[in-house]
Amino acid sequence: FGSRTSLYLGVIVLCIAVPIGTSLGLVAGYFGGKIDAIIMRITDIFLSIPPLVLALSIMAFLKPTLTNAMIAVSMMWWPWYTRLVYNLTRSIKNEGFVVSARIVGASNFHIIFKEILPNCSASLITKITLDMGFVILIGSSLSFLGLGVQPPTPDLGTMVSQGSKYLPDIWWLSVFPGLAILVIVLGFNLLGDGLKDLFDVEL
């Protein structure tokens, strides 16, 4: 039951962060100029703050609930996708097929979402898979500190936190939820590494 909450948090966070980060990266990388400067400087500001510190800062102003935890983690996760897609777009936009589409009169919308974005999909899928484990780990860290999912809703981080009060006598209350987090994160990391080798992409 605790794993369900963690997986739900990971899926929702990435469903929010990926479209935002991808769209901003595509726009900044394709158009360049002032748009590039504004978007990427804001991205750099967010990237300069450690993810967990930023999430804790956001949660300090919000009521500790699952929804607010998802908002806090999403706010710190989109810049990574902006930076990735920005670099990919900068390298792809000068390729022959993009130049050809521009010459025949294709709109910017068509070029961005029909020509460039599909060529970023392999790297995006790989990063999403790798990030799933890290998002779950951050969400569990917030719950462990009492800023994420609140009892009686089951959550792996909350279980580890509450079980730590009874260490070392009733050790399994903390150890098994901790092992569950380990298995989930390791599983998604191995899946991401496999996809990275399959697609032969660099992140």
XYZ file of C-alpha atoms in Angstrom:
203
model
C 0.000 0.000 0.000
C 2.861 2.369 0.709
C 4.414 1.588 -2.654
C 1.198 2.594 -4.414
C 1.425 6.084 -2.936
C 5.087 6.431 -3.913
C 4.487 5.252 -7.481
C 1.454 7.538 -7.791
C 3.540 10.503 -6.651
C 6.296 9.669 -9.142
C 3.908 9.346 -12.084
C 2.014 12.570 -11.345
C 5.184 14.601 -10.743
C 6.683 13.525 -14.057
C 3.371 14.080 -15.867
C 3.559 17.697 -14.661
C 7.297 18.349 -14.941
C 8.020 16.695 -18.294
C 5.534 18.691 -20.461
C 6.546 21.983 -18.823
C 10.283 21.377 -19.079
C 10.081 19.917 -22.587
C 7.992 22.805 -23.939
C 10.292 25.442 -22.463
C 13.390 23.633 -23.751
C 11.939 23.361 -27.256
C 10.980 27.037 -27.380
C 14.311 28.267 -25.980
C 16.416 25.991 -28.174
C 14.520 26.678 -31.391
C 13.944 30.429 -31.241
C 17.081 31.498 -29.340
C 17.702 35.190 -28.707
C 15.963 36.904 -25.799
C 13.543 34.019 -25.311
C 16.499 31.673 -24.932
C 18.226 34.002 -22.459
C 15.145 34.499 -20.261
C 14.081 30.835 -20.112
C 17.560 29.427 -19.589
C 18.566 31.953 -16.917
C 15.421 31.080 -14.929
C 16.281 27.410 -15.441
C 19.836 28.003 -14.212
C 18.492 29.657 -11.048
C 16.372 26.592 -10.247
C 19.220 24.210 -11.097
C 21.588 26.063 -8.763
C 19.464 25.099 -5.746
C 19.791 21.514 -4.441
C 16.533 19.649 -5.243
C 15.737 18.512 -1.709
C 16.470 21.976 -0.278
C 14.122 23.578 -2.823
C 11.391 21.028 -2.060
C 11.775 21.607 1.692
C 11.589 25.376 1.159
C 8.363 25.044 -0.832
C 6.815 22.608 1.641
C 7.619 25.006 4.504
C 4.932 27.318 3.112
C 2.394 24.605 2.249
C 0.301 22.207 4.274
C 1.959 18.752 4.308
C -0.287 16.718 2.003
C 0.279 14.391 -0.955
C -0.943 17.037 -3.405
C 1.394 19.706 -2.027
C 4.276 17.231 -2.020
C 3.670 16.582 -5.725
C 3.593 20.333 -6.407
C 6.842 20.870 -4.492
C 8.704 18.073 -6.281
C 7.313 19.152 -9.685
C 8.543 22.706 -9.115
C 12.113 21.457 -8.776
C 12.075 18.809 -11.504
C 11.084 20.625 -14.703
C 14.443 22.490 -15.149
C 16.283 19.210 -15.799
C 14.036 18.522 -18.793
C 14.340 22.089 -20.005
C 18.133 21.807 -20.021
C 18.106 18.373 -21.727
C 15.616 19.309 -24.465
C 17.282 22.690 -24.977
C 20.622 21.036 -25.766
C 18.979 18.452 -28.026
C 16.985 21.110 -29.893
C 20.060 23.254 -30.466
C 21.817 20.313 -32.118
C 18.809 19.086 -34.127
C 17.445 22.379 -35.494
C 20.324 22.692 -37.986
C 19.907 19.177 -39.362
C 19.011 18.786 -43.020
C 15.446 17.545 -42.495
C 14.621 20.555 -40.300
C 16.126 22.997 -42.806
C 14.159 21.282 -45.589
C 10.918 21.584 -43.635
C 11.611 25.279 -43.096
C 12.344 25.816 -46.804
C 9.074 24.219 -47.935
C 7.161 26.577 -45.639
C 6.401 24.421 -42.609
C 5.237 26.410 -39.582
C 7.330 26.750 -36.456
C 4.748 24.671 -34.591
C 5.095 21.851 -37.124
C 8.880 21.958 -37.045
C 9.063 21.972 -33.254
C 6.500 19.287 -32.482
C 6.605 17.147 -35.642
C 10.275 17.274 -36.604
C 12.354 18.098 -33.520
C 10.360 16.614 -30.622
C 10.140 13.050 -32.061
C 13.928 13.050 -32.366
C 14.208 13.926 -28.667
C 11.868 11.127 -27.574
C 14.533 8.451 -26.995
C 16.501 10.659 -24.590
C 13.305 11.825 -22.883
C 11.992 8.294 -22.310
C 15.328 7.216 -20.885
C 15.526 10.198 -18.527
C 11.911 9.776 -17.399
C 12.634 6.167 -16.460
C 15.776 7.126 -14.548
C 14.040 10.041 -12.820
C 11.116 7.932 -11.633
C 13.282 6.357 -8.950
C 14.779 9.678 -7.883
C 11.343 11.337 -7.625
C 10.128 8.502 -5.403
C 13.253 8.892 -3.266
C 12.685 12.646 -2.858
C 8.996 12.078 -2.057
C 9.923 9.472 0.555
C 12.473 11.882 2.040
C 9.769 14.547 2.441
C 7.455 12.015 4.089
C 10.269 10.846 6.380
C 10.712 14.449 7.549
C 6.967 14.814 8.109
C 6.428 17.192 5.170
C 4.900 14.748 2.689
C 2.121 12.193 2.948
C 0.496 12.256 6.379
C -0.871 9.309 8.400
C -3.120 7.375 8.146
C -2.276 7.360 4.409
C 0.396 4.666 3.966
C 3.716 5.825 2.526
C 7.133 4.193 2.558
C 8.917 7.286 3.891
C 6.387 7.692 6.697
C 6.740 3.997 7.594
C 10.513 4.335 7.878
C 10.126 7.447 10.033
C 7.584 5.945 12.414
C 9.395 2.614 12.592
C 12.665 4.332 13.550
C 11.128 5.161 16.934
C 11.167 1.462 17.821
C 14.721 0.625 16.737
C 16.519 -1.662 17.373
C 13.898 -3.892 19.039
C 11.224 -3.838 16.318
C 13.670 -3.312 13.456
C 11.466 -4.667 10.674
C 9.100 -1.679 10.863
C 11.831 0.485 9.286
C 13.976 -2.046 7.434
C 11.353 -3.488 5.113
C 9.894 -0.145 3.936
C 13.493 1.008 3.427
C 14.236 -2.095 1.374
C 11.071 -1.446 -0.661
C 12.371 2.047 -1.525
C 15.746 0.530 -2.425
C 14.189 -2.072 -4.733
C 11.933 0.475 -6.478
C 14.720 3.008 -7.073
C 17.186 0.325 -8.172
C 14.597 -1.213 -10.479
C 13.889 2.055 -12.290
C 17.617 2.850 -12.509
C 18.322 -0.535 -14.110
C 15.389 -0.034 -16.488
C 16.714 3.405 -17.404
C 20.215 2.054 -18.010
C 18.754 -0.664 -20.206
C 16.776 1.848 -22.267
C 19.854 4.067 -22.515
C 21.820 1.181 -24.010
C 18.887 0.217 -26.243
C 18.413 3.710 -27.663
C 22.155 4.500 -27.462
C 21.514 7.987 -26.087
C 23.591 10.334 -23.980
C 22.083 12.341 -21.106
